[in-house]
Amino acid sequence: MRRLSTYESYCKEVMGRHTDGDTWYLFNLCVRPECQGKGLSSKVMRPVLEHIGDRGQRCCLETQKGSNVGLYEHLGFEVAEEGTVPGSDIPHFAMVWESGRR
């Protein structure tokens, strides 16, 4: 439980530096391994980002897999901060999408 609390505190601190109260947060996008590489993530995320962009808002997400960064960059996200979860060797990428960058 302590590790989870440390992780949550770290994420809140990092995202707090890059977001405000008018920022959407995407959480837990998963695609089964045998279905990856077929554009499913983009098909799900593009309408969501369009909805957010129509409102002139921002969106953020986090990933611990460097291999996911390219997918999110392809959708218009930028790495806002890169680090390591304290007390571990787990990489952490905080990413932000701005509606004006579509």
CSV table of N, CA and C in Angstrom, one decimal:
chain,number,residue,atom,x,y,z
A,1,MET,N,0.8,-1.2,0.0
A,1,MET,CA,0.0,0.0,0.0
A,1,MET,C,0.9,1.3,0.0
A,2,ARG,N,2.0,1.2,0.7
A,2,ARG,CA,2.9,2.3,0.7
A,2,ARG,C,3.4,2.7,-0.7
A,3,ARG,N,3.8,1.7,-1.4
A,3,ARG,CA,4.3,1.9,-2.8
A,3,ARG,C,3.2,2.6,-3.7
A,4,LEU,N,2.0,2.2,-3.5
A,4,LEU,CA,0.9,2.8,-4.3
A,4,LEU,C,0.7,4.2,-3.9
A,5,SER,N,0.8,4.5,-2.6
A,5,SER,CA,0.7,5.9,-2.1
A,5,SER,C,1.8,6.8,-2.6
A,6,THR,N,3.0,6.2,-2.6
A,6,THR,CA,4.2,7.0,-3.1
A,6,THR,C,4.0,7.3,-4.6
A,7,TYR,N,3.5,6.3,-5.3
A,7,TYR,CA,3.3,6.5,-6.8
A,7,TYR,C,2.2,7.5,-7.0
A,8,GLU,N,1.1,7.4,-6.3
A,8,GLU,CA,0.0,8.4,-6.5
A,8,GLU,C,0.5,9.8,-6.1
A,9,SER,N,1.2,10.0,-5.1
A,9,SER,CA,1.7,11.3,-4.7
A,9,SER,C,2.6,11.9,-5.7
A,10,TYR,N,3.5,11.0,-6.2
A,10,TYR,CA,4.4,11.5,-7.3
A,10,TYR,C,3.6,11.9,-8.5
A,11,CYS,N,2.7,11.1,-9.0
A,11,CYS,CA,1.9,11.5,-10.2
A,11,CYS,C,1.1,12.8,-10.0
A,12,LYS,N,0.5,12.9,-8.8
A,12,LYS,CA,-0.2,14.1,-8.6
A,12,LYS,C,0.7,15.4,-8.6
A,13,GLU,N,1.9,15.2,-8.0
A,13,GLU,CA,2.8,16.3,-8.0
A,13,GLU,C,3.3,16.7,-9.4
A,14,VAL,N,3.6,15.7,-10.2
A,14,VAL,CA,4.1,15.9,-11.6
A,14,VAL,C,2.9,16.5,-12.4
A,15,MET,N,1.8,15.9,-12.4
A,15,MET,CA,0.7,16.5,-13.3
A,15,MET,C,0.2,17.8,-12.8
A,16,GLY,N,0.4,18.1,-11.5
A,16,GLY,CA,0.0,19.4,-10.9
A,16,GLY,C,0.8,20.5,-11.5
A,17,ARG,N,2.0,20.2,-12.0
A,17,ARG,CA,2.9,21.2,-12.6
A,17,ARG,C,2.5,21.5,-14.0
A,18,HIS,N,1.7,20.6,-14.6
A,18,HIS,CA,1.4,20.8,-16.1
A,18,HIS,C,-0.1,20.9,-16.4
A,19,THR,N,-0.9,20.9,-15.4
A,19,THR,CA,-2.4,21.0,-15.6
A,19,THR,C,-3.0,22.0,-14.7
A,20,ASP,N,-4.3,22.3,-15.0
A,20,ASP,CA,-5.1,23.1,-14.2
A,20,ASP,C,-6.4,22.5,-14.0
A,21,GLY,N,-7.4,23.2,-13.4
A,21,GLY,CA,-8.7,22.6,-13.1
A,21,GLY,C,-9.5,22.4,-14.3
A,22,ASP,N,-9.1,22.9,-15.5
A,22,ASP,CA,-9.9,22.7,-16.7
A,22,ASP,C,-9.2,21.8,-17.7
A,23,THR,N,-8.5,20.7,-17.1
A,23,THR,CA,-7.8,19.8,-17.9
A,23,THR,C,-8.4,18.4,-17.8
A,24,TRP,N,-8.6,17.7,-18.9
A,24,TRP,CA,-9.1,16.4,-18.9
A,24,TRP,C,-7.9,15.4,-18.5
A,25,TYR,N,-8.2,14.3,-17.9
A,25,TYR,CA,-7.2,13.3,-17.6
A,25,TYR,C,-7.6,12.0,-18.1
A,26,LEU,N,-6.9,11.4,-19.0
A,26,LEU,CA,-7.1,10.1,-19.6
A,26,LEU,C,-6.5,9.1,-18.8
A,27,PHE,N,-7.2,8.0,-18.4
A,27,PHE,CA,-6.7,7.0,-17.5
A,27,PHE,C,-7.0,5.6,-18.0
A,28,ASN,N,-6.1,4.8,-18.0
A,28,ASN,CA,-6.3,3.3,-18.3
A,28,ASN,C,-6.8,3.0,-19.7
A,29,LEU,N,-6.0,3.4,-20.7
A,29,LEU,CA,-6.3,3.0,-22.1
A,29,LEU,C,-5.5,1.7,-22.3
A,30,CYS,N,-6.2,0.6,-22.6
A,30,CYS,CA,-5.6,-0.7,-22.7
A,30,CYS,C,-6.1,-1.4,-24.0
A,31,VAL,N,-5.2,-2.0,-24.7
A,31,VAL,CA,-5.6,-2.8,-25.9
A,31,VAL,C,-4.9,-4.1,-25.7
A,32,ARG,N,-5.7,-5.2,-25.9
A,32,ARG,CA,-5.1,-6.5,-25.8
A,32,ARG,C,-3.9,-6.7,-26.7
A,33,PRO,N,-2.9,-7.4,-26.3
A,33,PRO,CA,-1.7,-7.5,-27.0
A,33,PRO,C,-1.9,-8.0,-28.5
A,34,GLU,N,-2.8,-8.9,-28.7
A,34,GLU,CA,-3.0,-9.5,-30.0
A,34,GLU,C,-3.7,-8.5,-30.9
A,35,CYS,N,-4.3,-7.4,-30.4
A,35,CYS,CA,-5.0,-6.4,-31.1
A,35,CYS,C,-4.2,-5.1,-31.3
A,36,GLN,N,-3.0,-5.1,-30.7
A,36,GLN,CA,-2.2,-3.9,-30.8
A,36,GLN,C,-1.6,-3.7,-32.2
A,37,GLY,N,-1.3,-2.4,-32.6
A,37,GLY,CA,-0.7,-2.1,-33.9
A,37,GLY,C,-1.7,-2.1,-35.0
A,38,LYS,N,-3.0,-2.0,-34.7
A,38,LYS,CA,-4.1,-2.0,-35.7
A,38,LYS,C,-4.8,-0.7,-35.7
A,39,GLY,N,-4.3,0.3,-34.9
A,39,GLY,CA,-5.0,1.6,-34.9
A,39,GLY,C,-6.1,1.8,-34.0
A,40,LEU,N,-6.4,0.8,-33.1
A,40,LEU,CA,-7.5,0.9,-32.2
A,40,LEU,C,-7.4,2.0,-31.2
A,41,SER,N,-6.3,2.2,-30.7
A,41,SER,CA,-6.1,3.3,-29.7
A,41,SER,C,-6.4,4.7,-30.4
A,42,SER,N,-6.0,4.9,-31.6
A,42,SER,CA,-6.3,6.1,-32.3
A,42,SER,C,-7.7,6.3,-32.6
A,43,LYS,N,-8.4,5.2,-32.9
A,43,LYS,CA,-9.8,5.2,-33.2
A,43,LYS,C,-10.6,5.6,-32.0
A,44,VAL,N,-10.2,5.2,-30.8
A,44,VAL,CA,-10.9,5.5,-29.6
A,44,VAL,C,-10.5,6.9,-29.1
A,45,MET,N,-9.3,7.3,-29.3
A,45,MET,CA,-8.9,8.6,-28.7
A,45,MET,C,-9.2,9.8,-29.6
A,46,ARG,N,-9.2,9.7,-30.9
A,46,ARG,CA,-9.5,10.8,-31.7
A,46,ARG,C,-10.8,11.5,-31.5
A,47,PRO,N,-11.9,10.8,-31.3
A,47,PRO,CA,-13.2,11.5,-31.0
A,47,PRO,C,-13.1,12.2,-29.6
A,48,VAL,N,-12.5,11.5,-28.7
A,48,VAL,CA,-12.4,12.1,-27.4
A,48,VAL,C,-11.6,13.4,-27.4
A,49,LEU,N,-10.4,13.4,-28.2
A,49,LEU,CA,-9.6,14.6,-28.3
A,49,LEU,C,-10.4,15.7,-29.1
A,50,GLU,N,-11.1,15.3,-30.1
A,50,GLU,CA,-11.9,16.3,-30.8
A,50,GLU,C,-13.0,16.9,-29.9
A,51,HIS,N,-13.6,16.2,-29.0
A,51,HIS,CA,-14.6,16.7,-28.1
A,51,HIS,C,-13.9,17.7,-27.1
A,52,ILE,N,-12.7,17.3,-26.6
A,52,ILE,CA,-12.0,18.2,-25.7
A,52,ILE,C,-11.5,19.5,-26.5
A,53,GLY,N,-11.0,19.3,-27.7
A,53,GLY,CA,-10.6,20.4,-28.5
A,53,GLY,C,-11.7,21.4,-28.9
A,54,ASP,N,-12.9,20.9,-29.1
A,54,ASP,CA,-14.0,21.7,-29.4
A,54,ASP,C,-14.3,22.7,-28.3
A,55,ARG,N,-13.9,22.3,-27.1
A,55,ARG,CA,-14.2,23.1,-25.9
A,55,ARG,C,-13.0,24.0,-25.5
A,56,GLY,N,-11.9,23.9,-26.3
A,56,GLY,CA,-10.7,24.7,-26.1
A,56,GLY,C,-10.0,24.2,-24.8
A,57,GLN,N,-10.1,23.0,-24.4
A,57,GLN,CA,-9.5,22.5,-23.2
A,57,GLN,C,-8.2,21.7,-23.5
A,58,ARG,N,-7.6,21.3,-22.4
A,58,ARG,CA,-6.4,20.5,-22.5
A,58,ARG,C,-6.7,19.1,-22.0
A,59,CYS,N,-5.7,18.2,-22.3
A,59,CYS,CA,-5.9,16.8,-21.9
A,59,CYS,C,-4.5,16.3,-21.5
A,60,CYS,N,-4.4,15.5,-20.4
A,60,CYS,CA,-3.2,14.9,-20.0
A,60,CYS,C,-3.3,13.4,-19.8
A,61,LEU,N,-2.2,12.8,-19.8
A,61,LEU,CA,-2.1,11.3,-19.5
A,61,LEU,C,-0.7,11.0,-19.0
A,62,GLU,N,-0.6,9.8,-18.4
A,62,GLU,CA,0.7,9.4,-18.0
A,62,GLU,C,0.9,8.0,-18.6
A,63,THR,N,2.2,7.6,-18.8
A,63,THR,CA,2.5,6.3,-19.2
A,63,THR,C,3.9,5.9,-18.6
A,64,GLN,N,4.0,4.7,-18.3
A,64,GLN,CA,5.3,4.2,-17.8
A,64,GLN,C,6.0,3.4,-18.8
A,65,LYS,N,5.5,3.3,-20.0
A,65,LYS,CA,6.2,2.6,-21.1
A,65,LYS,C,6.7,3.6,-22.2
A,66,GLY,N,8.0,3.7,-22.3
A,66,GLY,CA,8.5,4.5,-23.3
A,66,GLY,C,8.0,4.2,-24.7
A,67,SER,N,7.7,2.9,-24.9
A,67,SER,CA,7.2,2.5,-26.3
A,67,SER,C,5.8,3.1,-26.6
A,68,ASN,N,5.1,3.6,-25.6
A,68,ASN,CA,3.8,4.3,-25.8
A,68,ASN,C,3.9,5.7,-26.2
A,69,VAL,N,5.1,6.3,-25.9
A,69,VAL,CA,5.2,7.8,-26.1
A,69,VAL,C,5.0,8.1,-27.6
A,70,GLY,N,5.5,7.4,-28.5
A,70,GLY,CA,5.3,7.6,-29.9
A,70,GLY,C,3.9,7.6,-30.4
A,71,LEU,N,3.1,6.7,-29.8
A,71,LEU,CA,1.6,6.7,-30.1
A,71,LEU,C,1.0,8.0,-29.7
A,72,TYR,N,1.3,8.4,-28.5
A,72,TYR,CA,0.6,9.6,-28.0
A,72,TYR,C,1.1,10.8,-28.7
A,73,GLU,N,2.4,10.9,-29.0
A,73,GLU,CA,2.9,12.0,-29.8
A,73,GLU,C,2.2,12.0,-31.2
A,74,HIS,N,2.0,10.9,-31.8
A,74,HIS,CA,1.3,10.8,-33.1
A,74,HIS,C,-0.1,11.5,-32.9
A,75,LEU,N,-0.7,11.4,-31.8
A,75,LEU,CA,-2.1,12.0,-31.5
A,75,LEU,C,-2.0,13.4,-31.1
A,76,GLY,N,-0.8,14.0,-31.0
A,76,GLY,CA,-0.6,15.4,-30.7
A,76,GLY,C,-0.2,15.7,-29.3
A,77,PHE,N,0.1,14.7,-28.5
A,77,PHE,CA,0.5,14.9,-27.1
A,77,PHE,C,2.0,15.2,-27.1
A,78,GLU,N,2.5,16.0,-26.2
A,78,GLU,CA,3.9,16.3,-26.0
A,78,GLU,C,4.3,15.8,-24.6
A,79,VAL,N,5.5,15.3,-24.5
A,79,VAL,CA,6.1,15.0,-23.2
A,79,VAL,C,6.3,16.3,-22.4
A,80,ALA,N,5.6,16.4,-21.3
A,80,ALA,CA,5.7,17.6,-20.5
A,80,ALA,C,6.8,17.4,-19.4
A,81,GLU,N,7.0,16.1,-19.0
A,81,GLU,CA,8.0,15.8,-18.0
A,81,GLU,C,8.3,14.3,-18.0
A,82,GLU,N,9.6,14.0,-17.9
A,82,GLU,CA,10.0,12.6,-17.9
A,82,GLU,C,10.8,12.4,-16.6
A,83,GLY,N,10.5,11.3,-15.9
A,83,GLY,CA,11.2,11.0,-14.7
A,83,GLY,C,11.2,9.6,-14.3
A,84,THR,N,11.4,9.3,-13.1
A,84,THR,CA,11.4,7.9,-12.5
A,84,THR,C,10.6,8.0,-11.2
A,85,VAL,N,9.7,7.0,-11.1
A,85,VAL,CA,8.9,6.9,-9.9
A,85,VAL,C,9.8,6.7,-8.7
A,86,PRO,N,9.7,7.6,-7.7
A,86,PRO,CA,10.6,7.5,-6.5
A,86,PRO,C,10.6,6.1,-5.9
A,87,GLY,N,11.8,5.6,-5.5
A,87,GLY,CA,12.0,4.3,-4.9
A,87,GLY,C,11.9,3.2,-5.8
A,88,SER,N,11.9,3.4,-7.1
A,88,SER,CA,11.8,2.3,-8.1
A,88,SER,C,12.7,2.7,-9.3
A,89,ASP,N,12.7,1.8,-10.3
A,89,ASP,CA,13.3,2.1,-11.6
A,89,ASP,C,12.3,2.2,-12.7
A,90,ILE,N,11.0,2.5,-12.3
A,90,ILE,CA,9.9,2.7,-13.2
A,90,ILE,C,9.9,4.0,-13.9
A,91,PRO,N,10.1,4.1,-15.2
A,91,PRO,CA,10.0,5.4,-15.9
A,91,PRO,C,8.6,6.0,-15.9
A,92,HIS,N,8.6,7.3,-15.9
A,92,HIS,CA,7.3,8.0,-15.9
A,92,HIS,C,7.3,9.1,-16.9
A,93,PHE,N,6.3,9.1,-17.8
A,93,PHE,CA,6.2,10.2,-18.8
A,93,PHE,C,4.8,10.9,-18.6
A,94,ALA,N,4.9,12.1,-18.3
A,94,ALA,CA,3.7,13.0,-18.2
A,94,ALA,C,3.5,13.7,-19.5
A,95,MET,N,2.3,13.5,-20.1
A,95,MET,CA,2.1,14.0,-21.5
A,95,MET,C,0.9,14.9,-21.5
A,96,VAL,N,1.0,16.0,-22.3
A,96,VAL,CA,-0.1,17.0,-22.4
A,96,VAL,C,-0.5,17.2,-23.8
A,97,TRP,N,-1.8,17.3,-24.1
A,97,TRP,CA,-2.3,17.6,-25.4
A,97,TRP,C,-3.0,19.0,-25.3
A,98,GLU,N,-2.7,19.9,-26.2
A,98,GLU,CA,-3.3,21.2,-26.2
A,98,GLU,C,-4.2,21.3,-27.4
A,99,SER,N,-5.4,21.8,-27.2
A,99,SER,CA,-6.4,21.9,-28.3
A,99,SER,C,-5.9,22.7,-29.5
A,100,GLY,N,-5.1,23.7,-29.3
A,100,GLY,CA,-4.6,24.5,-30.4
A,100,GLY,C,-3.6,23.8,-31.3
A,101,ARG,N,-3.0,22.7,-30.9
A,101,ARG,CA,-2.0,22.0,-31.6
A,101,ARG,C,-2.5,20.9,-32.5
A,102,ARG,N,-3.8,20.8,-32.6
A,102,ARG,CA,-4.3,19.7,-33.5
A,102,ARG,C,-3.9,19.9,-34.8
